[in-house]
Coordinates of C-alpha atoms in Angstrom, one line a residue:
X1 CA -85.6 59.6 -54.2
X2 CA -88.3 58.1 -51.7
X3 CA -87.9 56.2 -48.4
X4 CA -88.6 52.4 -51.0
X5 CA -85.8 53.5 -53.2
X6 CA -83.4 51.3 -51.0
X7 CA -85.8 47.9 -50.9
X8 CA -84.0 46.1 -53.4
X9 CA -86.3 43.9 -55.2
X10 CA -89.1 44.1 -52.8
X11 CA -91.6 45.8 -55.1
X12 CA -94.6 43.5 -53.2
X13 CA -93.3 45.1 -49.8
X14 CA -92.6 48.5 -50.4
X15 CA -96.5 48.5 -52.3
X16 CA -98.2 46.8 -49.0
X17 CA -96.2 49.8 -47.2
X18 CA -96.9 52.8 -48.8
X19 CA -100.4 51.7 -48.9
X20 CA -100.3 51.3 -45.1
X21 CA -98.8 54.9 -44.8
X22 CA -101.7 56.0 -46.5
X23 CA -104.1 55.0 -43.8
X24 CA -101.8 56.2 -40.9
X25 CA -101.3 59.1 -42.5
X26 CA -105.1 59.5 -42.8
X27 CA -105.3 58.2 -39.4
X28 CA -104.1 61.5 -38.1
X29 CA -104.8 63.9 -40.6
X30 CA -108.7 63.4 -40.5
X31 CA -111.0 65.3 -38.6
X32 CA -113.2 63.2 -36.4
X33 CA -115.8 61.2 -37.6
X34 CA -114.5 60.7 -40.7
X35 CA -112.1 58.0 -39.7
X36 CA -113.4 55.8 -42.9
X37 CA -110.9 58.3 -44.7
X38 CA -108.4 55.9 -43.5
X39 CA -109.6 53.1 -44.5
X40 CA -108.6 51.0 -47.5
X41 CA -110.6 49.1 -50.3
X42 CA -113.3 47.4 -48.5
X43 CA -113.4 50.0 -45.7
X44 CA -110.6 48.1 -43.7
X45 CA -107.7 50.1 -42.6
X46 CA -104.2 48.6 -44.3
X47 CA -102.5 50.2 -41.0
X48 CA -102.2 48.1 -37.7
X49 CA -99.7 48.6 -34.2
X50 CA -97.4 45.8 -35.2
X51 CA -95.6 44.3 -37.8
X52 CA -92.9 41.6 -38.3
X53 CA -90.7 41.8 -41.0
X54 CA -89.0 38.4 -42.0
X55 CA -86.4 37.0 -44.8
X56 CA -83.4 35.6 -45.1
X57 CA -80.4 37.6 -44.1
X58 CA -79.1 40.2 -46.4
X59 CA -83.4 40.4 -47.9
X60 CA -83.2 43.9 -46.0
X61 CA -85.8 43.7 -43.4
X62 CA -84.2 46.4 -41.4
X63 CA -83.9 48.9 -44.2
X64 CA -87.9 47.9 -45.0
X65 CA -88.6 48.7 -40.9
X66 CA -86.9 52.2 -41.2
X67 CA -88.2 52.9 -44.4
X68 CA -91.5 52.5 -43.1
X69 CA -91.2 54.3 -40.2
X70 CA -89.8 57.7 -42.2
X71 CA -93.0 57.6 -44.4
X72 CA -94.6 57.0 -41.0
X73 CA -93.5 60.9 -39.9
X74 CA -93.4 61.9 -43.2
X75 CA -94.3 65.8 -43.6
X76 CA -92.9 66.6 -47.2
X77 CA -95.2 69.7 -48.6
X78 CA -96.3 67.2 -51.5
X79 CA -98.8 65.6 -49.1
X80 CA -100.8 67.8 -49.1
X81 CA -101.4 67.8 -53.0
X82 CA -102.0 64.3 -52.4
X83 CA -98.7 63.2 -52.6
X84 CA -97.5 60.1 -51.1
X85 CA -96.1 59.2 -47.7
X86 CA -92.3 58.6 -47.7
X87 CA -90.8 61.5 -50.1
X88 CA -87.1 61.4 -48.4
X89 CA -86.2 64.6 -48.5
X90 CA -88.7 66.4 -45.8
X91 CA -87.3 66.6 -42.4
X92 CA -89.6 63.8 -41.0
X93 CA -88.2 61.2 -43.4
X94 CA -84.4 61.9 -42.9
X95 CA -84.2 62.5 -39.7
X96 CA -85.9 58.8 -39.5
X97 CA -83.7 57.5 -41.9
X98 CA -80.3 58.7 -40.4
X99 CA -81.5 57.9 -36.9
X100 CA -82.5 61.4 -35.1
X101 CA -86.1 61.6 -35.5
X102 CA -87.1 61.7 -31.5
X103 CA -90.0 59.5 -32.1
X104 CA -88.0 56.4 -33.8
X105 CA -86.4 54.2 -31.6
X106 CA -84.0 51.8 -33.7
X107 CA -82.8 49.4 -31.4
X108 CA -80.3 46.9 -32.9
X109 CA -77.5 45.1 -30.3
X110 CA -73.8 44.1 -30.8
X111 CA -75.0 41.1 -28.0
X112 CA -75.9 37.7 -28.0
X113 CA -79.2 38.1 -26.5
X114 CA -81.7 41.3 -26.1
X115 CA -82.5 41.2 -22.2
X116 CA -85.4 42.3 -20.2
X117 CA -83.9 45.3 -18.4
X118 CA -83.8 46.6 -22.0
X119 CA -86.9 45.1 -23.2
X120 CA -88.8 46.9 -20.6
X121 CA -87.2 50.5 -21.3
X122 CA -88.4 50.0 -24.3
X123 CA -92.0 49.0 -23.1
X124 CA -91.8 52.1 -21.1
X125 CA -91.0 54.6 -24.4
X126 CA -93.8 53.1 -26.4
X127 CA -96.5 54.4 -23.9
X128 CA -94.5 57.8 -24.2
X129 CA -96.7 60.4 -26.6
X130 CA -95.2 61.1 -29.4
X131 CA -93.5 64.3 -29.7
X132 CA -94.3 65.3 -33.2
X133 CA -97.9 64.4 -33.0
X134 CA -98.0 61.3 -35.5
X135 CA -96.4 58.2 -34.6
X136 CA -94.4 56.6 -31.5
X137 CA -91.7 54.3 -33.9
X138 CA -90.2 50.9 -32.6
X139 CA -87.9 49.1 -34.7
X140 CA -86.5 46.3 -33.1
X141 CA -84.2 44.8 -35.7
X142 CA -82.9 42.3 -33.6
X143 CA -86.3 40.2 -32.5
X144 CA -84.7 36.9 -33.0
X145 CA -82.3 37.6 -30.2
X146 CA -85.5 38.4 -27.5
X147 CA -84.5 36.1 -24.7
X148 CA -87.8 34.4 -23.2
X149 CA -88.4 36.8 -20.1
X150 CA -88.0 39.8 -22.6
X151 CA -90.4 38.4 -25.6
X152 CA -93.2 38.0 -22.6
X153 CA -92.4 41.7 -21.3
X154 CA -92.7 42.8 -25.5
X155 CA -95.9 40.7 -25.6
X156 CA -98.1 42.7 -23.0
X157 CA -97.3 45.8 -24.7
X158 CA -97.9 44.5 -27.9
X159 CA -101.1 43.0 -26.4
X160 CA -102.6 46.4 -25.0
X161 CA -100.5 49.1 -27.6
X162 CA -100.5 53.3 -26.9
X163 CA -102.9 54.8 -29.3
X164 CA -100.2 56.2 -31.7
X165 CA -97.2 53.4 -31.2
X166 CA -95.5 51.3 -33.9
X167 CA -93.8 48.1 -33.3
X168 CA -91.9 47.0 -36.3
X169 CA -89.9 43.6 -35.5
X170 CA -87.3 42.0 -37.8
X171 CA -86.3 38.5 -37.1
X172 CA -85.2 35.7 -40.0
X173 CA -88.4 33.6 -39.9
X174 CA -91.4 33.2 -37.9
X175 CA -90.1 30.5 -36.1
X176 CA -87.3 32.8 -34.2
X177 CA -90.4 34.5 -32.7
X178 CA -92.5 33.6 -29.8
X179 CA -95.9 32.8 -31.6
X180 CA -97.7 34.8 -28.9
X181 CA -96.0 37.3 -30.6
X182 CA -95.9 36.7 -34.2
X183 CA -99.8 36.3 -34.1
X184 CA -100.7 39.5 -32.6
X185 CA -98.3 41.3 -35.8
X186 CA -98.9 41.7 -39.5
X187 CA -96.8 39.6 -41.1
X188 CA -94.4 40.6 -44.2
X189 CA -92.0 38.6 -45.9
X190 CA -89.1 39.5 -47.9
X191 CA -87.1 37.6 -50.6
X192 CA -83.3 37.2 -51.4
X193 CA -83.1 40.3 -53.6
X194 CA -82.3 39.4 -56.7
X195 CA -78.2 39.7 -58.0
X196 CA -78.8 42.3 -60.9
X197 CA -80.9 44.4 -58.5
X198 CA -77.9 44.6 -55.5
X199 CA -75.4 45.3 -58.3
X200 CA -76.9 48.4 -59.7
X201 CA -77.8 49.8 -56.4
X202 CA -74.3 49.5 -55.1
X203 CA -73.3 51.2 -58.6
X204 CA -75.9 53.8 -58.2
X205 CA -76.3 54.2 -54.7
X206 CA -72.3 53.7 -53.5
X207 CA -70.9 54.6 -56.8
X208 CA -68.4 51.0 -57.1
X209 CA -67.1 50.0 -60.0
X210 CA -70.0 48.2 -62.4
X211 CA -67.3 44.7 -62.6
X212 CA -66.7 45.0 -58.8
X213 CA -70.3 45.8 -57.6
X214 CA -71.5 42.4 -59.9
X215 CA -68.5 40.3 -58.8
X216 CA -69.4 41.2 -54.9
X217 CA -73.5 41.0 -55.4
X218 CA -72.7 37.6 -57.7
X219 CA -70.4 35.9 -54.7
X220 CA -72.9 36.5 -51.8
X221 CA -75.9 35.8 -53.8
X222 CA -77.9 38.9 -53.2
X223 CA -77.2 39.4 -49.4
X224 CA -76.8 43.4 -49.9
X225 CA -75.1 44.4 -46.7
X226 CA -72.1 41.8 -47.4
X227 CA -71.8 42.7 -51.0
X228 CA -71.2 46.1 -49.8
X229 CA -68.4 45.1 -47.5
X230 CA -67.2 42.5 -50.2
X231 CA -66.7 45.4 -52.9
X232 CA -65.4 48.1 -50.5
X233 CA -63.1 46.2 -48.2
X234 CA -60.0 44.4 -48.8
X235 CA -59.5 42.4 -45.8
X236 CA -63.4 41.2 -45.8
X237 CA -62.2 40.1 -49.9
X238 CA -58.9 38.6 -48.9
X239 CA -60.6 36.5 -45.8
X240 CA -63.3 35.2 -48.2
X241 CA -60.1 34.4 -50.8
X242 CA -58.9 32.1 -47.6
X243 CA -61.9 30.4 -46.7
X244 CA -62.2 29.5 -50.4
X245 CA -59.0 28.1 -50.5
X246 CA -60.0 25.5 -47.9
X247 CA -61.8 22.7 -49.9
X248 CA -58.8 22.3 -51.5
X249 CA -56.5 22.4 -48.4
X250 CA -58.1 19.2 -46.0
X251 CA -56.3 16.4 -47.3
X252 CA -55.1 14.9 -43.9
X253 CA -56.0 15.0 -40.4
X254 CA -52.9 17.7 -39.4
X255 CA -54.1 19.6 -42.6
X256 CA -57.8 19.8 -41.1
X257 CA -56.8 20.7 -37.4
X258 CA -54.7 23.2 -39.4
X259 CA -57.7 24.7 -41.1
X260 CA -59.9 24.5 -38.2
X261 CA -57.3 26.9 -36.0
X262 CA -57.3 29.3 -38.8
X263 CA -60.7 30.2 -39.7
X264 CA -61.0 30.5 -35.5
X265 CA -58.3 32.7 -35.2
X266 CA -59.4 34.7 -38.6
X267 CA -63.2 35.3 -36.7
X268 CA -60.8 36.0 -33.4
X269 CA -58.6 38.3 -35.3
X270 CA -62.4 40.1 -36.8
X271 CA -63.5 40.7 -32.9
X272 CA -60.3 42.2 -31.9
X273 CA -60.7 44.9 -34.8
X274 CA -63.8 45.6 -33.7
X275 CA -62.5 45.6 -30.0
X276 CA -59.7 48.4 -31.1
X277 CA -61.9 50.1 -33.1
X278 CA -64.7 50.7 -30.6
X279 CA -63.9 49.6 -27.3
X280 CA -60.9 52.2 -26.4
X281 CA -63.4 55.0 -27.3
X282 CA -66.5 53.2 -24.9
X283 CA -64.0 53.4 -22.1
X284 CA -62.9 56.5 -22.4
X285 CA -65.8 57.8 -22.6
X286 CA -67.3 56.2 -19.9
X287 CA -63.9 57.1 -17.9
X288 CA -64.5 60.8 -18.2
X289 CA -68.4 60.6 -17.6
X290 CA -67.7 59.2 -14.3
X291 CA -64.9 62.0 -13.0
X292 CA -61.6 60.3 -13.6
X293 CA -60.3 63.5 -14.2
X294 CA -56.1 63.0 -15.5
X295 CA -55.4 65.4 -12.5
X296 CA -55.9 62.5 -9.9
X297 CA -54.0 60.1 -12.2
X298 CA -56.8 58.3 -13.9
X299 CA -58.2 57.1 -10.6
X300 CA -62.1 56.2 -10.4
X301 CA -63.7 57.7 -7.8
X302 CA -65.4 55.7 -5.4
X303 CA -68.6 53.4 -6.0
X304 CA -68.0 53.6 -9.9
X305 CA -66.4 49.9 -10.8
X306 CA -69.7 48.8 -11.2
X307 CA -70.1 50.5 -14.0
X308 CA -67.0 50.1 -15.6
X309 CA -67.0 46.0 -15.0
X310 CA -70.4 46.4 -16.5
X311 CA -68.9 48.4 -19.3
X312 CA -66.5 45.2 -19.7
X313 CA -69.0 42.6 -19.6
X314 CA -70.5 44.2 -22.3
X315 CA -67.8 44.5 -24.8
X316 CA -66.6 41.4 -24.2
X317 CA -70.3 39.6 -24.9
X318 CA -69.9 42.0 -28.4
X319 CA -67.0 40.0 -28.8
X320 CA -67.9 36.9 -28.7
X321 CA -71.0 37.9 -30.7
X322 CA -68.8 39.2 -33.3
X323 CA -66.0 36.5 -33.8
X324 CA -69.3 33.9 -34.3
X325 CA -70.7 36.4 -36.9
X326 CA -67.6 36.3 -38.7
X327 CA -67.3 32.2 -38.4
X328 CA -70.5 32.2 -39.6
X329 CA -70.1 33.9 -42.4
X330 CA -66.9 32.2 -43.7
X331 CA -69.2 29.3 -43.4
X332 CA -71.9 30.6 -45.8
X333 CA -69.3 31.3 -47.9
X334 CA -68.0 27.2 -47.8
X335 CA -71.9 26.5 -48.0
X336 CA -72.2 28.6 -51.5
X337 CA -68.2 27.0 -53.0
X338 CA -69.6 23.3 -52.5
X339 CA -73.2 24.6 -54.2
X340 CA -71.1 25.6 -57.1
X341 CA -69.7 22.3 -56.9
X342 CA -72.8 20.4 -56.9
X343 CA -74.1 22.9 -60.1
X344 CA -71.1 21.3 -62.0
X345 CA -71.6 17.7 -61.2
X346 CA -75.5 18.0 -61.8
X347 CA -74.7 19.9 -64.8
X348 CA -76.7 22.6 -64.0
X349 CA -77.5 26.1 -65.9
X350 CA -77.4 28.0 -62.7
X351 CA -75.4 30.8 -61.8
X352 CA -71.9 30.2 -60.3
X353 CA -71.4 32.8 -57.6
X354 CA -67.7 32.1 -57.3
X355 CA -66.6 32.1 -60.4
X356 CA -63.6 33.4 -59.7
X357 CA -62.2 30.6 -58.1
X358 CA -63.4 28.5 -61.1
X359 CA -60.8 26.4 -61.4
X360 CA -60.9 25.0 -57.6
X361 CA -64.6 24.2 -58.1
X362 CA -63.6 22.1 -61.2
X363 CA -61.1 20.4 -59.6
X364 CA -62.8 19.9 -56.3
X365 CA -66.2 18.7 -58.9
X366 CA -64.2 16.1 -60.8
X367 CA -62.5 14.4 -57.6
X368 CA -66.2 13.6 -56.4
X369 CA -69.6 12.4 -56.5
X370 CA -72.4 14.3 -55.5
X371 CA -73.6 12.2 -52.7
X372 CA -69.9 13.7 -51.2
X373 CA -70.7 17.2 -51.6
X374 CA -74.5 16.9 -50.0
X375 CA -72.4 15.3 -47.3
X376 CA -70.1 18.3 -47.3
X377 CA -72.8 20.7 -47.6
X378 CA -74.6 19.2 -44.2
X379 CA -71.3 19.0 -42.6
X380 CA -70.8 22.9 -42.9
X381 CA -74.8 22.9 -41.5
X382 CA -73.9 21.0 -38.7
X383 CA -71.4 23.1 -37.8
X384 CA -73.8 26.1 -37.8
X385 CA -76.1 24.8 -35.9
X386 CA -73.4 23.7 -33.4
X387 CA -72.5 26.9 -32.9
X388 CA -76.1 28.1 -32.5
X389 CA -75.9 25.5 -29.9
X390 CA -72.5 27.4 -27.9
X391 CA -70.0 24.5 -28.6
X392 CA -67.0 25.0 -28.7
X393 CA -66.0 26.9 -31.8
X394 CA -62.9 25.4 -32.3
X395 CA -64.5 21.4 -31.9
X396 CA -67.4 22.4 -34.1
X397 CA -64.9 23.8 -36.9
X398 CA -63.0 20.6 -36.5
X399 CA -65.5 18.1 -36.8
X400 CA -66.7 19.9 -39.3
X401 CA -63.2 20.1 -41.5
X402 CA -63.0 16.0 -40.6
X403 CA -66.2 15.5 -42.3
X404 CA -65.5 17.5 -45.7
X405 CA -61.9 15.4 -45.8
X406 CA -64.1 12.5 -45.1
X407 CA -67.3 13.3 -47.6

């Protein structure tokens, strides 16, 4: 099993990669002078400092980024025998793919925003050697959330790169990316793996039921980290079951308030799991790394609030970020019910992704027009983008809920 085995329909990417493992694996195998080993067709070198990986979400731009960094330290003893980069099984390539390799940094954030105190820590590894003696890895799956100040401290680094460091950046588009940025990168960009392809890795790779892994890959149309969650988790299933159930649900203005509060307090009652799950074990942690020994009866000792307040502010910024993930992704799921909706009224030979709630699409298709459900579609848009915007969650849901009653 190699390092591409998990780029799920990305065939185009995982070939532009391994050929770029080639040259950097040539790049510090060859004696000098014979640097043109390294090269590609055409005597230009398929390897470069930095790349940006783009797609939409659930394309796997992340699991591209690591998967190119492991055949980046690959040392498998098939490489010599001119095998390729990226085997999977040699200590270089797990220890990048699980996350211990000490020269790959995989920096994702449970934030709203990546900051520059970060940013430049980061800055100040990637001039670091690199330990192993092949490359210094940066994956930064989280680009899109640079804030200004930190994309300009990224850019000078980017601008004059260490000899033997990798920047790999993953953001949704090229637009979420300062263009000082994005034109000083190699660009790649994935596509929405395809339904057949997520359903038979999460059979193969996962081992879920065949019916279950194409009912969950079928209802998020290819996003592969969802349909996971989808086909293992029963509160993730019975949420989606709710948000569903809405269409059918906003028939007056107390029924659309109604719906509104719910779907907030659903996100609300998502970041508090999280919050239980993670945030007891952060403090505790933190408690008895700065000496609140249970002998002095949980006391801090002097000077260290700061650091615990900071602690706080940070879990409760991964709150927030976490009950807008969750809206946001009961919203893709209204965005891909009304779709269906539209694929009936058009009469359409696409794919229904929820067809098991066929019945509400039919009923909700044949008490419209079309015109209504484009209208409903940009409503549930709006409401994203509002959101993008910090308004108010509960008065973007509402509005939003108004309009589908409306059409």
């Amino acid at each position: 099993m190699t390092v591409w085995d998990d780029l799920v329909g990305q065939d185009r990417v995982a070939a532009q990669l391994s050929a770029a493992a080639r040259d950097a694996d040539a790049l510090v195998t060859v004696e000098a002078g014979h640097a043109d080993a390294a090269a590609g067709p055409g005597g230009a070198s398929r390897m470069t400092h930095a790349w940006l990986f783009t797609g939409p979400p659930g394309s796997g731009r992340a699991t591209a980024a690591r998967a190119f960094a492991a055949a980046l330290q690959c040392v498998g003893p098939d490489r010599a025998l001119g095998g390729e980069p990226g085997c999977g099984f040699c200590d270089g390539c797990h220890t990048a793919l699980v996350g211990t390799h000490a020269d790959v940094e995989v920096v994702r954030t449970d934030q709203l925003t990546i900051g520059v105190k970060e940013t430049r820590e980061l800055v100040r590894r990637a001039q670091l050697s690199p330990a192993g003696g092949r490359w210094q890895v940066i994956v930064l799956e989280d680009a899109d959330r640079l804030t200004e100040g930190a994309g300009n401290v990224l850019l000078k680094a980017i601008e004059e790169p260490a000899p033997r460091t990798v920047w790999l950046l993953c953001a949704p588009s090229l637009e979420d990316v300062l263009p000082t940025i994005r034109s000083r990168c190699r660009l790649l960009t994935l596509r929405t793996p395809p339904v057949d392809a997520v359903a038979d890795i999460l059979v193969r790779r996962d081992g879920i039921d065949p019916e279950r892994a194409a009912s969950a890959a079928r209802a998020t149309q290819g996003h592969i980290d969802r349909a996971h969650r989808l086909a293992t988790d029963e509160r993730a299933r019975t949420r989606r079951a709710a948000v569903l159930r809405l269409p059918l649900r906003v028939d007056d203005v107390g029924a659309c308030l109604k719906a509104a509060q719910e779907l907030i307090d659903a996100a609300a009652e998502d970041a508090k799991q999280v919050a239980e799950e993670v945030d007891a074990k952060e403090t505790e942690e933190l408690r008895a790394a700065l000496g609140a020994a249970a002998g002095t009866g949980g006391r801090l000792p002097r000077g260290t609030a700061g650091a615990m307040k900071d602690l706080q502010d940070r879990q409760k910024r991964r709150a927030t970020r976490t009950q807008r993930d969750s809206l946001d992704q009961a919203l893709t799921d209204l965005i891909g019910f009304y779709r269906d909706v539209l694929a009936l009224q058009l009469g359409s030979q696409v794919a229904l992704a929820n067809t098991d709630v066929r019945d509400a699409l039919e009923r909700v298709a044949s008490g419209s027009k079309p015109e209504r459900t484009l209208r409903r579609i940009e409503a549930v848009t709006a409401c994203r983008q509002a959101l993008d915007r910090n308004v108010a969650p509960l008065l973007a849901v509402e509005a939003m809920t108004m309009a589908l009653r409306a059409g």
